[in-house]
PDB file of N, CA, C and O in Angstrom:
ATOM      1  N   MET A   1      19.098  -0.187   7.186  1.00 75.00           N
ATOM      2  CA  MET A   1      18.000  -1.079   6.878  1.00 75.00           C
ATOM      3  C   MET A   1      17.024  -1.113   8.050  1.00 75.00           C
ATOM      4  O   MET A   1      17.410  -1.091   9.203  1.00 75.00           O
ATOM      5  N   LEU A   2      15.771  -1.193   7.724  1.00 83.00           N
ATOM      6  CA  LEU A   2      14.699  -1.238   8.715  1.00 83.00           C
ATOM      7  C   LEU A   2      14.708  -2.590   9.424  1.00 83.00           C
ATOM      8  O   LEU A   2      14.775  -3.627   8.788  1.00 83.00           O
ATOM      9  N   SER A   3      14.647  -2.567  10.731  1.00 89.00           N
ATOM     10  CA  SER A   3      14.595  -3.821  11.487  1.00 89.00           C
ATOM     11  C   SER A   3      13.160  -4.342  11.506  1.00 89.00           C
ATOM     12  O   SER A   3      12.204  -3.602  11.265  1.00 89.00           O
ATOM     13  N   GLN A   4      13.001  -5.608  11.824  1.00 89.00           N
ATOM     14  CA  GLN A   4      11.659  -6.193  11.918  1.00 89.00           C
ATOM     15  C   GLN A   4      10.848  -5.503  13.011  1.00 89.00           C
ATOM     16  O   GLN A   4       9.646  -5.296  12.860  1.00 89.00           O
ATOM     17  N   GLU A   5      11.510  -5.088  14.094  1.00 91.00           N
ATOM     18  CA  GLU A   5      10.818  -4.383  15.169  1.00 91.00           C
ATOM     19  C   GLU A   5      10.293  -3.027  14.685  1.00 91.00           C
ATOM     20  O   GLU A   5       9.175  -2.630  15.008  1.00 91.00           O
ATOM     21  N   ASP A   6      11.123  -2.309  13.903  1.00 89.00           N
ATOM     22  CA  ASP A   6      10.679  -1.034  13.331  1.00 89.00           C
ATOM     23  C   ASP A   6       9.510  -1.247  12.376  1.00 89.00           C
ATOM     24  O   ASP A   6       8.552  -0.472  12.366  1.00 89.00           O
ATOM     25  N   ALA A   7       9.605  -2.286  11.543  1.00 87.00           N
ATOM     26  CA  ALA A   7       8.536  -2.588  10.593  1.00 87.00           C
ATOM     27  C   ALA A   7       7.226  -2.864  11.324  1.00 87.00           C
ATOM     28  O   ALA A   7       6.168  -2.382  10.918  1.00 87.00           O
ATOM     29  N   THR A   8       7.302  -3.589  12.408  1.00 87.00           N
ATOM     30  CA  THR A   8       6.113  -3.900  13.192  1.00 87.00           C
ATOM     31  C   THR A   8       5.540  -2.631  13.822  1.00 87.00           C
ATOM     32  O   THR A   8       4.333  -2.378  13.758  1.00 87.00           O
ATOM     33  N   ALA A   9       6.400  -1.817  14.418  1.00 87.00           N
ATOM     34  CA  ALA A   9       5.945  -0.586  15.077  1.00 87.00           C
ATOM     35  C   ALA A   9       5.307   0.388  14.085  1.00 87.00           C
ATOM     36  O   ALA A   9       4.322   1.049  14.401  1.00 87.00           O
ATOM     37  N   LYS A  10       5.852   0.448  12.874  1.00 84.00           N
ATOM     38  CA  LYS A  10       5.365   1.391  11.860  1.00 84.00           C
ATOM     39  C   LYS A  10       4.343   0.773  10.916  1.00 84.00           C
ATOM     40  O   LYS A  10       3.861   1.442  10.012  1.00 84.00           O
ATOM     41  N   LYS A  11       4.034  -0.527  11.130  1.00 82.00           N
ATOM     42  CA  LYS A  11       3.123  -1.269  10.252  1.00 82.00           C
ATOM     43  C   LYS A  11       3.583  -1.144   8.803  1.00 82.00           C
ATOM     44  O   LYS A  11       2.794  -0.917   7.893  1.00 82.00           O
ATOM     45  N   PHE A  12       4.886  -1.319   8.619  1.00 87.00           N
ATOM     46  CA  PHE A  12       5.494  -1.182   7.304  1.00 87.00           C
ATOM     47  C   PHE A  12       5.225  -2.439   6.488  1.00 87.00           C
ATOM     48  O   PHE A  12       5.427  -3.547   6.948  1.00 87.00           O
ATOM     49  N   LEU A  13       4.778  -2.261   5.262  1.00 90.00           N
ATOM     50  CA  LEU A  13       4.361  -3.378   4.427  1.00 90.00           C
ATOM     51  C   LEU A  13       5.402  -3.806   3.409  1.00 90.00           C
ATOM     52  O   LEU A  13       5.140  -4.686   2.606  1.00 90.00           O
ATOM     53  N   GLY A  14       6.559  -3.195   3.422  1.00 91.00           N
ATOM     54  CA  GLY A  14       7.595  -3.518   2.451  1.00 91.00           C
ATOM     55  C   GLY A  14       7.785  -2.381   1.468  1.00 91.00           C
ATOM     56  O   GLY A  14       7.087  -1.372   1.499  1.00 91.00           O
ATOM     57  N   THR A  15       8.732  -2.564   0.568  1.00 92.00           N
ATOM     58  CA  THR A  15       9.081  -1.533  -0.399  1.00 92.00           C
ATOM     59  C   THR A  15       8.743  -2.001  -1.794  1.00 92.00           C
ATOM     60  O   THR A  15       9.090  -3.112  -2.157  1.00 92.00           O
ATOM     61  N   PRO A  16       8.056  -1.218  -2.604  1.00 93.00           N
ATOM     62  CA  PRO A  16       7.559   0.114  -2.291  1.00 93.00           C
ATOM     63  C   PRO A  16       6.195   0.075  -1.606  1.00 93.00           C
ATOM     64  O   PRO A  16       5.372  -0.770  -1.909  1.00 93.00           O
ATOM     65  N   SER A  17       5.991   0.977  -0.687  1.00 91.00           N
ATOM     66  CA  SER A  17       4.685   1.196  -0.084  1.00 91.00           C
ATOM     67  C   SER A  17       4.242   2.587  -0.502  1.00 91.00           C
ATOM     68  O   SER A  17       4.960   3.559  -0.285  1.00 91.00           O
ATOM     69  N   ILE A  18       3.081   2.668  -1.109  1.00 93.00           N
ATOM     70  CA  ILE A  18       2.582   3.950  -1.614  1.00 93.00           C
ATOM     71  C   ILE A  18       1.353   4.323  -0.815  1.00 93.00           C
ATOM     72  O   ILE A  18       0.415   3.536  -0.685  1.00 93.00           O
ATOM     73  N   ARG A  19       1.390   5.532  -0.292  1.00 92.00           N
ATOM     74  CA  ARG A  19       0.274   6.052   0.498  1.00 92.00           C
ATOM     75  C   ARG A  19      -0.169   7.389  -0.076  1.00 92.00           C
ATOM     76  O   ARG A  19       0.639   8.166  -0.554  1.00 92.00           O
ATOM     77  N   VAL A  20      -1.454   7.635   0.003  1.00 94.00           N
ATOM     78  CA  VAL A  20      -2.032   8.908  -0.418  1.00 94.00           C
ATOM     79  C   VAL A  20      -2.699   9.489   0.817  1.00 94.00           C
ATOM     80  O   VAL A  20      -3.570   8.843   1.411  1.00 94.00           O
ATOM     81  N   GLU A  21      -2.260  10.662   1.227  1.00 92.00           N
ATOM     82  CA  GLU A  21      -2.767  11.286   2.449  1.00 92.00           C
ATOM     83  C   GLU A  21      -2.623  10.330   3.637  1.00 92.00           C
ATOM     84  O   GLU A  21      -3.497  10.257   4.499  1.00 92.00           O
ATOM     85  N   GLY A  22      -1.526   9.570   3.655  1.00 89.00           N
ATOM     86  CA  GLY A  22      -1.231   8.665   4.753  1.00 89.00           C
ATOM     87  C   GLY A  22      -1.957   7.330   4.698  1.00 89.00           C
ATOM     88  O   GLY A  22      -1.790   6.494   5.571  1.00 89.00           O
ATOM     89  N   ILE A  23      -2.759   7.112   3.656  1.00 90.00           N
ATOM     90  CA  ILE A  23      -3.541   5.885   3.516  1.00 90.00           C
ATOM     91  C   ILE A  23      -2.891   4.990   2.464  1.00 90.00           C
ATOM     92  O   ILE A  23      -2.636   5.421   1.339  1.00 90.00           O
ATOM     93  N   ASP A  24      -2.642   3.739   2.821  1.00 92.00           N
ATOM     94  CA  ASP A  24      -2.038   2.794   1.897  1.00 92.00           C
ATOM     95  C   ASP A  24      -2.974   2.550   0.719  1.00 92.00           C
ATOM     96  O   ASP A  24      -4.177   2.371   0.891  1.00 92.00           O
ATOM     97  N   VAL A  25      -2.413   2.544  -0.525  1.00 94.00           N
ATOM     98  CA  VAL A  25      -3.251   2.417  -1.716  1.00 94.00           C
ATOM     99  C   VAL A  25      -3.923   1.055  -1.832  1.00 94.00           C
ATOM    100  O   VAL A  25      -4.962   0.930  -2.475  1.00 94.00           O
ATOM    101  N   GLU A  26      -3.363   0.048  -1.207  1.00 92.00           N
ATOM    102  CA  GLU A  26      -3.943  -1.289  -1.300  1.00 92.00           C
ATOM    103  C   GLU A  26      -4.853  -1.608  -0.118  1.00 92.00           C
ATOM    104  O   GLU A  26      -5.944  -2.132  -0.288  1.00 92.00           O
ATOM    105  N   TYR A  27      -4.420  -1.297   1.077  1.00 90.00           N
ATOM    106  CA  TYR A  27      -5.164  -1.672   2.277  1.00 90.00           C
ATOM    107  C   TYR A  27      -6.126  -0.608   2.773  1.00 90.00           C
ATOM    108  O   TYR A  27      -7.004  -0.906   3.580  1.00 90.00           O
ATOM    109  N   GLY A  28      -5.953   0.623   2.356  1.00 89.00           N
ATOM    110  CA  GLY A  28      -6.825   1.679   2.854  1.00 89.00           C
ATOM    111  C   GLY A  28      -6.628   1.864   4.348  1.00 89.00           C
ATOM    112  O   GLY A  28      -5.495   1.849   4.837  1.00 89.00           O
ATOM    113  N   ASN A  29      -7.702   1.997   5.078  1.00 85.00           N
ATOM    114  CA  ASN A  29      -7.628   2.184   6.532  1.00 85.00           C
ATOM    115  C   ASN A  29      -7.554   0.878   7.310  1.00 85.00           C
ATOM    116  O   ASN A  29      -7.447   0.893   8.523  1.00 85.00           O
ATOM    117  N   ARG A  30      -7.633  -0.254   6.610  1.00 87.00           N
ATOM    118  CA  ARG A  30      -7.535  -1.552   7.295  1.00 87.00           C
ATOM    119  C   ARG A  30      -6.093  -1.768   7.743  1.00 87.00           C
ATOM    120  O   ARG A  30      -5.167  -1.556   6.968  1.00 87.00           O
ATOM    121  N   PRO A  31      -5.901  -2.213   8.951  1.00 76.00           N
ATOM    122  CA  PRO A  31      -4.526  -2.494   9.378  1.00 76.00           C
ATOM    123  C   PRO A  31      -3.979  -3.713   8.646  1.00 76.00           C
ATOM    124  O   PRO A  31      -4.717  -4.671   8.405  1.00 76.00           O
ATOM    125  N   PRO A  32      -2.720  -3.671   8.267  1.00 78.00           N
ATOM    126  CA  PRO A  32      -2.140  -4.823   7.568  1.00 78.00           C
ATOM    127  C   PRO A  32      -2.025  -6.017   8.496  1.00 78.00           C
ATOM    128  O   PRO A  32      -1.790  -5.877   9.693  1.00 78.00           O
ATOM    129  N   GLU A  33      -2.205  -7.198   7.935  1.00 81.00           N
ATOM    130  CA  GLU A  33      -2.076  -8.411   8.726  1.00 81.00           C
ATOM    131  C   GLU A  33      -0.616  -8.800   8.906  1.00 81.00           C
ATOM    132  O   GLU A  33      -0.256  -9.422   9.893  1.00 81.00           O
ATOM    133  N   GLU A  34       0.212  -8.460   7.935  1.00 85.00           N
ATOM    134  CA  GLU A  34       1.625  -8.809   7.994  1.00 85.00           C
ATOM    135  C   GLU A  34       2.466  -7.560   7.732  1.00 85.00           C
ATOM    136  O   GLU A  34       2.046  -6.663   7.018  1.00 85.00           O
ATOM    137  N   VAL A  35       3.630  -7.545   8.315  1.00 89.00           N
ATOM    138  CA  VAL A  35       4.592  -6.475   8.049  1.00 89.00           C
ATOM    139  C   VAL A  35       5.901  -7.120   7.619  1.00 89.00           C
ATOM    140  O   VAL A  35       6.145  -8.298   7.907  1.00 89.00           O
ATOM    141  N   GLN A  36       6.706  -6.358   6.906  1.00 88.00           N
ATOM    142  CA  GLN A  36       7.979  -6.899   6.456  1.00 88.00           C
ATOM    143  C   GLN A  36       8.957  -5.776   6.150  1.00 88.00           C
ATOM    144  O   GLN A  36       8.573  -4.620   6.051  1.00 88.00           O
ATOM    145  N   THR A  37      10.200  -6.148   5.998  1.00 90.00           N
ATOM    146  CA  THR A  37      11.235  -5.158   5.691  1.00 90.00           C
ATOM    147  C   THR A  37      11.705  -5.267   4.245  1.00 90.00           C
ATOM    148  O   THR A  37      12.425  -4.417   3.783  1.00 90.00           O
ATOM    149  N   GLY A  38      11.283  -6.270   3.514  1.00 92.00           N
ATOM    150  CA  GLY A  38      11.774  -6.512   2.162  1.00 92.00           C
ATOM    151  C   GLY A  38      10.861  -5.966   1.080  1.00 92.00           C
ATOM    152  O   GLY A  38      10.070  -5.053   1.291  1.00 92.00           O
ATOM    153  N   THR A  39      10.969  -6.578  -0.084  1.00 94.00           N
ATOM    154  CA  THR A  39      10.184  -6.163  -1.237  1.00 94.00           C
ATOM    155  C   THR A  39       8.715  -6.505  -1.031  1.00 94.00           C
ATOM    156  O   THR A  39       8.371  -7.592  -0.592  1.00 94.00           O
ATOM    157  N   ARG A  40       7.879  -5.570  -1.370  1.00 94.00           N
ATOM    158  CA  ARG A  40       6.440  -5.770  -1.286  1.00 94.00           C
ATOM    159  C   ARG A  40       5.920  -6.132  -2.668  1.00 94.00           C
ATOM    160  O   ARG A  40       6.344  -5.586  -3.678  1.00 94.00           O
ATOM    161  N   TYR A  41       4.979  -7.055  -2.703  1.00 95.00           N
ATOM    162  CA  TYR A  41       4.358  -7.445  -3.967  1.00 95.00           C
ATOM    163  C   TYR A  41       2.873  -7.133  -3.920  1.00 95.00           C
ATOM    164  O   TYR A  41       2.226  -7.284  -2.887  1.00 95.00           O
ATOM    165  N   TYR A  42       2.351  -6.672  -5.054  1.00 94.00           N
ATOM    166  CA  TYR A  42       0.947  -6.305  -5.190  1.00 94.00           C
ATOM    167  C   TYR A  42       0.264  -7.282  -6.134  1.00 94.00           C
ATOM    168  O   TYR A  42       0.834  -7.665  -7.159  1.00 94.00           O
ATOM    169  N   ASN A  43      -0.968  -7.644  -5.814  1.00 92.00           N
ATOM    170  CA  ASN A  43      -1.760  -8.495  -6.689  1.00 92.00           C
ATOM    171  C   ASN A  43      -2.370  -7.608  -7.765  1.00 92.00           C
ATOM    172  O   ASN A  43      -3.209  -6.760  -7.484  1.00 92.00           O
ATOM    173  N   THR A  44      -1.932  -7.781  -9.001  1.00 94.00           N
ATOM    174  CA  THR A  44      -2.404  -6.962 -10.118  1.00 94.00           C
ATOM    175  C   THR A  44      -3.156  -7.847 -11.109  1.00 94.00           C
ATOM    176  O   THR A  44      -3.070  -9.084 -11.035  1.00 94.00           O
ATOM    177  N   PRO A  45      -3.864  -7.256 -12.065  1.00 93.00           N
ATOM    178  CA  PRO A  45      -4.526  -8.072 -13.095  1.00 93.00           C
ATOM    179  C   PRO A  45      -3.540  -8.941 -13.894  1.00 93.00           C
ATOM    180  O   PRO A  45      -3.920  -9.966 -14.430  1.00 93.00           O
ATOM    181  N   GLU A  46      -2.284  -8.540 -13.931  1.00 95.00           N
ATOM    182  CA  GLU A  46      -1.259  -9.300 -14.649  1.00 95.00           C
ATOM    183  C   GLU A  46      -0.520 -10.287 -13.744  1.00 95.00           C
ATOM    184  O   GLU A  46       0.441 -10.904 -14.171  1.00 95.00           O
ATOM    185  N   GLY A  47      -0.931 -10.415 -12.505  1.00 96.00           N
ATOM    186  CA  GLY A  47      -0.263 -11.295 -11.555  1.00 96.00           C
ATOM    187  C   GLY A  47       0.470 -10.477 -10.497  1.00 96.00           C
ATOM    188  O   GLY A  47       0.343  -9.256 -10.424  1.00 96.00           O
ATOM    189  N   TRP A  48       1.264 -11.141  -9.663  1.00 96.00           N
ATOM    190  CA  TRP A  48       1.987 -10.476  -8.578  1.00 96.00           C
ATOM    191  C   TRP A  48       3.142  -9.664  -9.147  1.00 96.00           C
ATOM    192  O   TRP A  48       3.956 -10.179  -9.899  1.00 96.00           O
ATOM    193  N   LYS A  49       3.175  -8.383  -8.791  1.00 96.00           N
ATOM    194  CA  LYS A  49       4.215  -7.456  -9.268  1.00 96.00           C
ATOM    195  C   LYS A  49       4.803  -6.685  -8.086  1.00 96.00           C
ATOM    196  O   LYS A  49       4.125  -6.470  -7.090  1.00 96.00           O
ATOM    197  N   PRO A  50       6.069  -6.215  -8.217  1.00 96.00           N
ATOM    198  CA  PRO A  50       6.677  -5.442  -7.134  1.00 96.00           C
ATOM    199  C   PRO A  50       6.264  -3.965  -7.158  1.00 96.00           C
ATOM    200  O   PRO A  50       6.960  -3.107  -6.642  1.00 96.00           O
ATOM    201  N   TYR A  51       5.122  -3.682  -7.754  1.00 95.00           N
ATOM    202  CA  TYR A  51       4.566  -2.331  -7.794  1.00 95.00           C
ATOM    203  C   TYR A  51       3.056  -2.467  -8.005  1.00 95.00           C
ATOM    204  O   TYR A  51       2.584  -3.431  -8.603  1.00 95.00           O
ATOM    205  N   PRO A  52       2.275  -1.497  -7.525  1.00 95.00           N
ATOM    206  CA  PRO A  52       0.829  -1.596  -7.681  1.00 95.00           C
ATOM    207  C   PRO A  52       0.390  -1.218  -9.095  1.00 95.00           C
ATOM    208  O   PRO A  52       1.088  -0.506  -9.817  1.00 95.00           O
ATOM    209  N   HIS A  53      -0.774  -1.680  -9.470  1.00 95.00           N
ATOM    210  CA  HIS A  53      -1.375  -1.295 -10.744  1.00 95.00           C
ATOM    211  C   HIS A  53      -1.717   0.193 -10.668  1.00 95.00           C
ATOM    212  O   HIS A  53      -2.122   0.702  -9.618  1.00 95.00           O
ATOM    213  N   ALA A  54      -1.573   0.890 -11.772  1.00 96.00           N
ATOM    214  CA  ALA A  54      -1.841   2.336 -11.810  1.00 96.00           C
ATOM    215  C   ALA A  54      -3.260   2.660 -11.360  1.00 96.00           C
ATOM    216  O   ALA A  54      -3.504   3.686 -10.715  1.00 96.00           O
ATOM    217  N   ARG A  55      -4.207   1.785 -11.660  1.00 95.00           N
ATOM    218  CA  ARG A  55      -5.601   2.027 -11.266  1.00 95.00           C
ATOM    219  C   ARG A  55      -5.745   2.066  -9.746  1.00 95.00           C
ATOM    220  O   ARG A  55      -6.550   2.840  -9.218  1.00 95.00           O
ATOM    221  N   LEU A  56      -4.972   1.266  -9.042  1.00 95.00           N
ATOM    222  CA  LEU A  56      -5.014   1.253  -7.582  1.00 95.00           C
ATOM    223  C   LEU A  56      -4.580   2.616  -7.031  1.00 95.00           C
ATOM    224  O   LEU A  56      -5.208   3.159  -6.117  1.00 95.00           O
ATOM    225  N   ILE A  57      -3.537   3.176  -7.600  1.00 96.00           N
ATOM    226  CA  ILE A  57      -3.053   4.496  -7.178  1.00 96.00           C
ATOM    227  C   ILE A  57      -4.070   5.570  -7.534  1.00 96.00           C
ATOM    228  O   ILE A  57      -4.398   6.431  -6.714  1.00 96.00           O
ATOM    229  N   ALA A  58      -4.591   5.512  -8.752  1.00 97.00           N
ATOM    230  CA  ALA A  58      -5.574   6.509  -9.193  1.00 97.00           C
ATOM    231  C   ALA A  58      -6.813   6.483  -8.309  1.00 97.00           C
ATOM    232  O   ALA A  58      -7.329   7.536  -7.923  1.00 97.00           O
ATOM    233  N   ASN A  59      -7.289   5.291  -7.966  1.00 95.00           N
ATOM    234  CA  ASN A  59      -8.464   5.184  -7.090  1.00 95.00           C
ATOM    235  C   ASN A  59      -8.198   5.789  -5.721  1.00 95.00           C
ATOM    236  O   ASN A  59      -9.061   6.450  -5.142  1.00 95.00           O
ATOM    237  N   ALA A  60      -6.996   5.576  -5.186  1.00 95.00           N
ATOM    238  CA  ALA A  60      -6.643   6.144  -3.881  1.00 95.00           C
ATOM    239  C   ALA A  60      -6.619   7.671  -3.940  1.00 95.00           C
ATOM    240  O   ALA A  60      -7.073   8.347  -3.018  1.00 95.00           O
ATOM    241  N   ILE A  61      -6.104   8.214  -5.037  1.00 96.00           N
ATOM    242  CA  ILE A  61      -6.069   9.676  -5.207  1.00 96.00           C
ATOM    243  C   ILE A  61      -7.485  10.225  -5.309  1.00 96.00           C
ATOM    244  O   ILE A  61      -7.831  11.215  -4.660  1.00 96.00           O
ATOM    245  N   LEU A  62      -8.333   9.578  -6.110  1.00 95.00           N
ATOM    246  CA  LEU A  62      -9.714  10.030  -6.243  1.00 95.00           C
ATOM    247  C   LEU A  62     -10.476   9.953  -4.917  1.00 95.00           C
ATOM    248  O   LEU A  62     -11.225  10.862  -4.577  1.00 95.00           O
ATOM    249  N   GLU A  63     -10.241   8.889  -4.174  1.00 92.00           N
ATOM    250  CA  GLU A  63     -10.902   8.742  -2.876  1.00 92.00           C
ATOM    251  C   GLU A  63     -10.449   9.828  -1.905  1.00 92.00           C
ATOM    252  O   GLU A  63     -11.262  10.412  -1.185  1.00 92.00           O
ATOM    253  N   ALA A  64      -9.169  10.129  -1.888  1.00 92.00           N
ATOM    254  CA  ALA A  64      -8.648  11.180  -1.008  1.00 92.00           C
ATOM    255  C   ALA A  64      -9.228  12.536  -1.412  1.00 92.00           C
ATOM    256  O   ALA A  64      -9.611  13.339  -0.561  1.00 92.00           O
ATOM    257  N   HIS A  65      -9.306  12.779  -2.708  1.00 92.00           N
ATOM    258  CA  HIS A  65      -9.842  14.043  -3.201  1.00 92.00           C
ATOM    259  C   HIS A  65     -11.321  14.187  -2.824  1.00 92.00           C
ATOM    260  O   HIS A  65     -11.749  15.247  -2.364  1.00 92.00           O
ATOM    261  N   THR A  66     -12.063  13.110  -2.982  1.00 90.00           N
ATOM    262  CA  THR A  66     -13.491  13.130  -2.623  1.00 90.00           C
ATOM    263  C   THR A  66     -13.663  13.361  -1.130  1.00 90.00           C
ATOM    264  O   THR A  66     -14.541  14.131  -0.716  1.00 90.00           O
ATOM    265  N   SER A  67     -12.822  12.740  -0.324  1.00 87.00           N
ATOM    266  CA  SER A  67     -12.888  12.921   1.132  1.00 87.00           C
ATOM    267  C   SER A  67     -12.611  14.369   1.517  1.00 87.00           C
ATOM    268  O   SER A  67     -13.237  14.907   2.426  1.00 87.00           O
ATOM    269  N   GLN A  68     -11.663  14.991   0.846  1.00 84.00           N
ATOM    270  CA  GLN A  68     -11.324  16.383   1.147  1.00 84.00           C
ATOM    271  C   GLN A  68     -12.460  17.332   0.774  1.00 84.00           C
ATOM    272  O   GLN A  68     -12.634  18.365   1.396  1.00 84.00           O
ATOM    273  N   GLU A  69     -13.225  16.958  -0.249  1.00 81.00           N
ATOM    274  CA  GLU A  69     -14.344  17.794  -0.667  1.00 81.00           C
ATOM    275  C   GLU A  69     -15.564  17.597   0.219  1.00 81.00           C
ATOM    276  O   GLU A  69     -16.544  18.313   0.081  1.00 81.00           O
ATOM    277  N   GLY A  70     -15.508  16.592   1.090  1.00 74.00           N
ATOM    278  CA  GLY A  70     -16.610  16.361   1.998  1.00 74.00           C
ATOM    279  C   GLY A  70     -17.705  15.471   1.437  1.00 74.00           C
ATOM    280  O   GLY A  70     -18.819  15.461   1.928  1.00 74.00           O
ATOM    281  N   GLY A  71     -17.394  14.704   0.411  1.00 57.00           N
ATOM    282  CA  GLY A  71     -18.471  13.913  -0.128  1.00 57.00           C
ATOM    283  C   GLY A  71     -18.020  12.709  -0.776  1.00 57.00           C
ATOM    284  O   GLY A  71     -18.564  11.822  -1.167  1.00 57.00           O
TER     285      GLY A  71
END
């Protein structure tokens, strides 16, 4: 299990944390204000869920793809 010190050092946001090209799908390049070792919850249109909305993931993929294309 990840210790609180490890979570702080790695800026770990909890499980699941989904990143696209190393960028968190929810926070982007903004550093997280809080870190944790437990379950992560995402604010979705349906309320707080232990997984992100599919649109959040899709937007992160599109943004990464656009960045790779240079535009």
